[in-house]
Coordinates of C-alpha atoms and ligand atoms in Angstrom, one line a residue:
M1304 CA -30.2 -89.7 207.5
S1305 CA -27.7 -92.4 206.3
N1306 CA -28.6 -94.8 203.5
I1307 CA -25.4 -96.8 204.2
G1308 CA -26.2 -100.5 203.9
T1309 CA -28.8 -100.1 201.2
P1310 CA -28.7 -103.0 198.7
L1311 CA -27.6 -102.1 195.2
T1312 CA -30.8 -103.0 193.4
Q1313 CA -32.9 -101.0 195.9
F1314 CA -30.5 -98.1 195.5
L1315 CA -30.7 -98.3 191.7
R1316 CA -34.6 -98.3 191.7
E1317 CA -34.7 -95.2 193.9
E1318 CA -32.0 -93.5 191.8
Q1319 CA -33.9 -94.3 188.6
Q1320 CA -37.3 -93.0 189.8
D1321 CA -37.1 -90.1 187.4
H1322 CA -36.6 -92.5 184.5
P1323 CA -39.5 -95.0 184.7
E1324 CA -38.8 -96.1 181.1
A1325 CA -35.3 -97.1 182.0
K1326 CA -35.7 -98.1 185.6
D1327 CA -36.4 -101.8 185.2
A1328 CA -34.1 -102.4 182.3
F1329 CA -31.1 -100.5 183.8
T1330 CA -31.5 -102.0 187.2
A1331 CA -31.6 -105.5 185.5
L1332 CA -28.4 -104.7 183.6
L1333 CA -26.5 -103.6 186.7
S1334 CA -27.8 -106.7 188.5
Q1335 CA -26.3 -108.9 185.7
I1336 CA -23.0 -107.0 186.0
S1337 CA -23.0 -107.5 189.8
L1338 CA -23.9 -111.2 189.4
A1339 CA -20.8 -111.7 187.2
G1340 CA -18.8 -109.7 189.7
K1341 CA -19.9 -112.1 192.5
M1342 CA -19.0 -115.2 190.4
I1343 CA -15.5 -113.8 189.6
S1344 CA -15.0 -112.7 193.2
R1345 CA -15.9 -116.2 194.5
T1346 CA -13.8 -118.1 192.0
M1347 CA -10.9 -115.9 192.6
G1348 CA -11.2 -116.2 196.3
R1349 CA -10.1 -119.8 195.9
A1350 CA -7.9 -119.3 192.8
G1351 CA -4.9 -121.1 194.3
L1352 CA -7.0 -124.2 194.9
A1353 CA -9.2 -124.1 191.8
N1354 CA -6.7 -124.5 189.0
V1355 CA -7.5 -121.0 187.6
L1356 CA -4.0 -119.5 188.0
G1357 CA -1.6 -119.1 185.1
V1358 CA -1.9 -118.7 181.4
T1359 CA -3.9 -120.5 178.8
G1360 CA -1.2 -120.5 176.2
N1361 CA -3.2 -118.2 174.0
I1362 CA -2.5 -114.6 173.0
N1363 CA -5.3 -112.0 172.9
V1364 CA -6.1 -109.3 170.4
Q1365 CA -3.8 -107.0 172.3
G1366 CA -0.9 -109.4 171.9
E1367 CA -0.9 -110.2 175.6
A1368 CA -0.9 -113.7 177.1
V1369 CA -4.3 -114.7 178.2
K1370 CA -4.8 -115.8 181.7
K1371 CA -7.3 -118.5 182.7
M1372 CA -9.1 -116.0 184.9
D1373 CA -9.4 -113.6 181.9
I1374 CA -11.4 -116.2 180.1
Y1375 CA -13.4 -117.1 183.2
A1376 CA -14.3 -113.5 183.8
N1377 CA -15.2 -112.9 180.1
N1378 CA -17.5 -115.9 180.2
A1379 CA -19.1 -114.9 183.5
F1380 CA -20.2 -111.5 181.9
K1381 CA -21.2 -113.1 178.7
Q1382 CA -23.4 -115.7 180.4
A1383 CA -25.0 -113.0 182.6
F1384 CA -25.9 -110.9 179.6
Q1385 CA -27.1 -113.9 177.6
H1386 CA -29.8 -114.6 180.1
G1387 CA -30.7 -111.0 180.8
A1388 CA -32.5 -109.6 177.7
Q1389 CA -30.9 -106.1 178.0
V1390 CA -27.7 -106.3 176.1
I1391 CA -27.5 -106.1 172.3
A1392 CA -23.7 -106.5 172.0
M1393 CA -20.6 -106.3 174.1
V1394 CA -17.1 -105.2 173.2
T1395 CA -14.6 -107.0 175.3
E1396 CA -10.8 -106.8 175.6
E1397 CA -10.8 -110.6 175.1
A1398 CA -12.3 -110.6 171.6
E1399 CA -11.3 -108.8 168.4
D1400 CA -14.9 -108.3 167.2
P1401 CA -18.0 -107.3 169.1
I1402 CA -20.0 -110.2 170.5
A1403 CA -23.8 -109.9 169.7
F1404 CA -26.7 -111.3 171.6
P1405 CA -29.4 -112.0 169.1
E1406 CA -31.4 -113.8 171.8
N1407 CA -31.9 -110.5 173.5
Q1408 CA -33.8 -108.9 170.6
P1409 CA -36.0 -107.0 170.5
T1410 CA -35.9 -105.9 174.1
G1411 CA -32.1 -105.2 174.4
K1412 CA -31.2 -101.5 174.3
Y1413 CA -27.6 -101.5 175.8
L1414 CA -24.1 -101.8 174.5
V1415 CA -21.6 -102.8 177.1
Y1416 CA -17.8 -102.3 176.8
L1417 CA -15.8 -104.6 179.2
D1418 CA -12.4 -105.2 180.5
P1419 CA -13.5 -108.4 182.2
L1420 CA -10.4 -108.7 184.3
D1421 CA -8.1 -105.7 184.7
G1422 CA -4.5 -106.1 186.1
S1423 CA -4.7 -109.9 185.6
S1424 CA -1.0 -110.4 186.1
N1425 CA -1.7 -109.6 189.8
I1426 CA -3.7 -112.8 190.2
D1427 CA -0.8 -115.1 190.4
V1428 CA 0.6 -113.1 193.3
N1429 CA -2.7 -112.6 195.1
G1430 CA -2.8 -108.9 194.3
S1431 CA -5.8 -106.7 193.6
V1432 CA -7.6 -106.9 190.2
G1433 CA -10.7 -105.5 188.8
S1434 CA -13.4 -105.5 186.1
I1435 CA -14.4 -102.3 184.2
F1436 CA -17.6 -101.6 182.4
S1437 CA -19.0 -98.9 180.2
I1438 CA -22.7 -98.8 179.2
H1439 CA -24.3 -97.0 176.2
K1440 CA -28.0 -97.0 175.6
L1441 CA -29.2 -97.0 172.0
N1442 CA -32.2 -95.0 171.0
N1443 CA -33.0 -96.9 167.9
V1444 CA -33.3 -100.7 167.7
I1445 CA -30.7 -102.4 165.7
S1446 CA -30.0 -106.0 165.0
F1447 CA -26.2 -105.9 164.9
P1448 CA -24.2 -102.8 165.8
S1449 CA -22.0 -101.5 163.1
N1450 CA -18.7 -99.8 163.8
S1451 CA -20.4 -96.3 163.9
D1452 CA -22.9 -97.6 166.4
L1453 CA -20.0 -98.8 168.6
L1454 CA -17.5 -95.9 168.3
K1455 CA -19.0 -93.5 170.8
K1456 CA -17.5 -90.6 172.7
G1457 CA -17.2 -91.1 176.5
I1458 CA -19.6 -88.2 177.2
E1459 CA -22.3 -90.3 175.7
Q1460 CA -22.0 -93.1 178.3
T1461 CA -25.2 -94.0 180.1
A1462 CA -23.3 -95.4 183.0
A1463 CA -19.9 -96.7 183.9
G1464 CA -18.0 -98.3 186.7
Y1465 CA -15.8 -101.0 188.0
I1466 CA -15.6 -103.9 190.4
L1467 CA -12.5 -104.1 192.5
Y1468 CA -11.5 -107.5 193.9
G1469 CA -9.3 -106.7 196.9
P1470 CA -9.5 -107.5 200.6
S1471 CA -13.2 -106.9 200.0
T1472 CA -15.0 -106.8 196.7
M1473 CA -16.5 -103.4 195.7
L1474 CA -18.7 -102.2 192.9
V1475 CA -18.4 -98.5 192.1
Y1476 CA -20.6 -96.9 189.4
T1477 CA -22.0 -93.7 188.1
C1478 CA -24.9 -93.0 185.8
G1479 CA -24.3 -89.3 185.8
K1480 CA -25.6 -88.5 189.3
G1481 CA -22.5 -88.8 191.4
V1482 CA -20.4 -91.9 192.2
H1483 CA -21.5 -94.6 194.6
G1484 CA -19.6 -97.5 196.0
F1485 CA -21.0 -100.8 197.3
T1486 CA -19.2 -103.5 199.2
L1487 CA -20.0 -107.2 198.7
D1488 CA -21.3 -108.5 202.0
P1489 CA -20.0 -112.2 202.2
D1490 CA -22.8 -113.2 204.4
S1491 CA -25.8 -112.0 202.4
E1492 CA -23.9 -112.1 199.1
E1493 CA -25.3 -108.7 198.3
F1494 CA -23.6 -105.4 197.3
L1495 CA -24.5 -102.9 200.1
L1496 CA -23.9 -99.2 199.9
S1497 CA -20.7 -98.3 201.7
H1498 CA -19.5 -95.2 200.0
N1499 CA -22.3 -92.7 199.1
D1500 CA -21.6 -89.9 196.7
I1501 CA -17.8 -90.1 196.5
K1502 CA -15.8 -86.9 195.8
I1503 CA -12.2 -86.9 195.0
P1504 CA -10.0 -84.3 196.9
T1505 CA -9.1 -81.3 194.6
R1506 CA -5.5 -82.1 195.1
G1507 CA -3.6 -85.1 196.5
Q1508 CA -0.2 -86.1 197.7
T1509 CA 0.2 -89.4 195.8
Y1510 CA 1.3 -90.1 192.2
S1511 CA 0.9 -93.5 190.6
V1512 CA 2.8 -94.5 187.5
N1513 CA 5.1 -97.3 186.3
E1514 CA 8.4 -95.5 186.7
G1515 CA 10.2 -98.4 185.1
N1516 CA 9.2 -96.9 181.8
Y1517 CA 11.0 -93.5 182.5
K1518 CA 13.6 -93.9 179.7
K1519 CA 10.8 -94.6 177.2
W1520 CA 8.9 -91.3 178.0
S1521 CA 8.9 -88.0 176.2
T1522 CA 10.8 -85.1 177.7
P1523 CA 7.6 -83.3 179.0
T1524 CA 6.6 -86.5 180.8
Q1525 CA 10.1 -86.9 182.3
R1526 CA 10.1 -83.3 183.4
Y1527 CA 6.6 -83.7 185.0
I1528 CA 7.7 -86.8 187.1
N1529 CA 10.9 -85.0 188.0
Y1530 CA 8.8 -82.1 189.3
L1531 CA 6.6 -84.5 191.4
R1532 CA 9.7 -86.1 192.9
E1533 CA 11.0 -82.7 194.3
H1534 CA 10.2 -82.0 197.9
I1535 CA 9.1 -78.4 198.4
P1536 CA 7.0 -78.4 201.5
D1537 CA 5.9 -74.7 201.1
D1538 CA 4.3 -75.7 197.8
R1539 CA 2.7 -78.8 199.4
R1540 CA 4.9 -80.6 197.0
S1541 CA 5.8 -83.7 198.8
Y1542 CA 4.4 -86.6 196.9
S1543 CA 4.4 -90.3 197.8
S1544 CA 4.4 -92.9 195.1
R1545 CA 2.0 -95.9 195.0
Y1546 CA 1.6 -98.4 192.2
I1547 CA -0.4 -101.6 192.3
G1548 CA -0.3 -102.2 188.5
A1549 CA -4.0 -102.7 188.1
L1550 CA -5.8 -99.6 186.7
V1551 CA -8.9 -100.3 188.8
A1552 CA -7.0 -100.6 192.1
D1553 CA -4.8 -97.6 191.4
V1554 CA -7.6 -95.3 190.2
H1555 CA -9.8 -96.5 193.1
R1556 CA -7.1 -95.4 195.7
T1557 CA -6.7 -92.1 193.8
L1558 CA -10.5 -91.6 193.8
L1559 CA -10.6 -92.0 197.6
T1560 CA -7.4 -90.2 198.7
G1561 CA -6.6 -87.9 195.8
G1562 CA -3.5 -87.5 193.6
I1563 CA -2.9 -88.7 190.1
Y1564 CA -2.6 -91.9 188.2
F1565 CA -1.0 -91.8 184.7
Y1566 CA 0.0 -94.1 181.9
P1567 CA 1.6 -91.7 179.4
G1568 CA 2.5 -92.3 175.8
E1569 CA 6.0 -93.4 175.0
E1570 CA 8.4 -92.1 172.4
K1571 CA 7.9 -95.2 170.3
K1572 CA 4.3 -95.8 171.5
P1573 CA 2.6 -92.4 171.6
E1574 CA -0.8 -93.9 172.2
G1575 CA 0.4 -95.6 175.4
K1576 CA -1.3 -98.8 176.7
I1577 CA -4.6 -98.1 178.2
R1578 CA -7.7 -98.8 176.0
L1579 CA -10.2 -96.0 175.4
L1580 CA -13.6 -97.6 175.2
Y1581 CA -13.3 -100.1 178.2
E1582 CA -10.6 -98.5 180.4
S1583 CA -10.0 -94.7 180.0
S1584 CA -13.5 -93.7 179.2
P1585 CA -15.4 -95.5 182.0
M1586 CA -12.7 -94.6 184.6
G1587 CA -12.8 -91.1 183.2
Y1588 CA -16.6 -90.8 183.6
V1589 CA -16.4 -92.1 187.2
V1590 CA -13.6 -89.7 188.2
E1591 CA -15.3 -86.7 186.5
Q1592 CA -18.6 -87.5 188.3
A1593 CA -16.5 -87.4 191.5
E1594 CA -15.3 -83.9 190.5
G1595 CA -11.9 -85.0 189.3
K1596 CA -10.5 -84.9 185.9
A1597 CA -9.4 -87.4 183.1
S1598 CA -7.1 -86.3 180.2
T1599 CA -4.8 -87.6 177.6
G1600 CA -2.4 -84.8 178.6
T1601 CA -3.8 -82.5 175.9
E1602 CA -7.4 -83.5 175.5
R1603 CA -10.4 -84.5 177.7
I1604 CA -10.7 -88.4 177.6
L1605 CA -14.5 -88.2 177.3
D1606 CA -14.4 -86.0 174.2
I1607 CA -12.4 -88.4 172.1
L1608 CA -14.3 -89.9 169.2
P1609 CA -12.8 -93.4 168.8
T1610 CA -11.7 -94.7 165.4
A1611 CA -11.3 -98.4 166.5
I1612 CA -12.9 -100.4 169.3
H1613 CA -9.6 -101.4 170.8
Q1614 CA -8.0 -98.0 170.5
R1615 CA -5.5 -96.9 173.2
T1616 CA -4.9 -93.5 174.8
P1617 CA -2.5 -91.9 177.1
I1618 CA -4.2 -91.2 180.4
F1619 CA -3.7 -88.7 183.3
I1620 CA -6.6 -89.2 185.8
G1621 CA -7.4 -88.1 189.4
S1622 CA -7.6 -84.9 191.4
Y1623 CA -8.7 -81.9 189.3
D1624 CA -5.6 -79.8 190.2
D1625 CA -3.1 -82.6 189.9
V1626 CA -4.4 -83.5 186.3
S1627 CA -4.5 -79.8 185.3
L1628 CA -0.9 -79.4 186.4
A1629 CA 0.1 -82.5 184.3
E1630 CA -1.6 -81.0 181.3
T1631 CA 0.4 -77.8 181.6
F1632 CA 3.6 -80.0 181.3
M1633 CA 2.2 -82.0 178.4
R1634 CA 0.8 -79.1 176.4
D1635 CA 3.8 -76.8 176.4
G1636 CA 6.5 -79.1 177.8
K1637 CA 7.6 -76.3 180.0
E1638 CA 8.3 -76.1 183.7
E1639 CA 5.4 -75.0 186.0
K1640 CA 6.2 -71.6 187.5
K1641 CA 7.2 -71.8 191.1
Ligands
LIG3025 MN1 -7.0 -103.6 181.9
LIG3026 MN1 -8.1 -107.3 181.1

């Protein structure tokens, strides 16, 4: 029996049947996220006409130029949460400090970590971008989360996922019971189940990395990419390279077809570029739930206890065997035996 075509909210209610205490609240929260996704999707669909391309002239907390769509997307989520009564606070790439929602007390039980618009430099060239979310549920009611409330390990996530704005808009999420993908139907404006229980192949034939950074990498990382570039058919070692430059889009492709995405540390920037709480950790949870693997090269992403909300990590993510192989290079910096 196929449940393809099931609307997101109906699917959530059925999935949450074992958790009556969380069912309504969690379904409401995911509906708020999907609503923000629909708003962003629709606005971006006419980006070239709607004066939303380009930069605002401001620099964000990460030292990056803020795009107009970054702000639009951030506000879309903020407004959805403000009217939703579920979220106590959100941590977003676009704000140095957490944003609290006192209006949602005392019902709010969730913390949300957001990359409102991932890969935003792709917008000006009509390329794919995404939104990433990570959700933690608090057991105790608090008025304003302190740093220790916010600095959570990835394994403690209640749910995580992303929205991909590509030729079609998709919402992919997990709450620890597999990974499910929904496609936005432009006619009904609903997310309908299109990819049930996604599993990533154990090994793939594609690697995804910004090779322009080769000279900045450590020797083990350079050795690893050199290994991937060799063509040894007997070993099934014949990789293709694909790089979109939006974490969501590159990991989504890797999730469906297998292989590895990585953004390693650099000699002068060992922590790399990808943010732990709203990039690596949610993508890691999704990929692990699809039976893949997510690692810094030496440590499981979901086991890291953050020390700062905008902390970065190196990331190797994708097919289980591909990530395990990358780890052998990173751990000992030695060639894999042939
Ligand atoms: Mn991003
Ligand atoms: Mn972003």
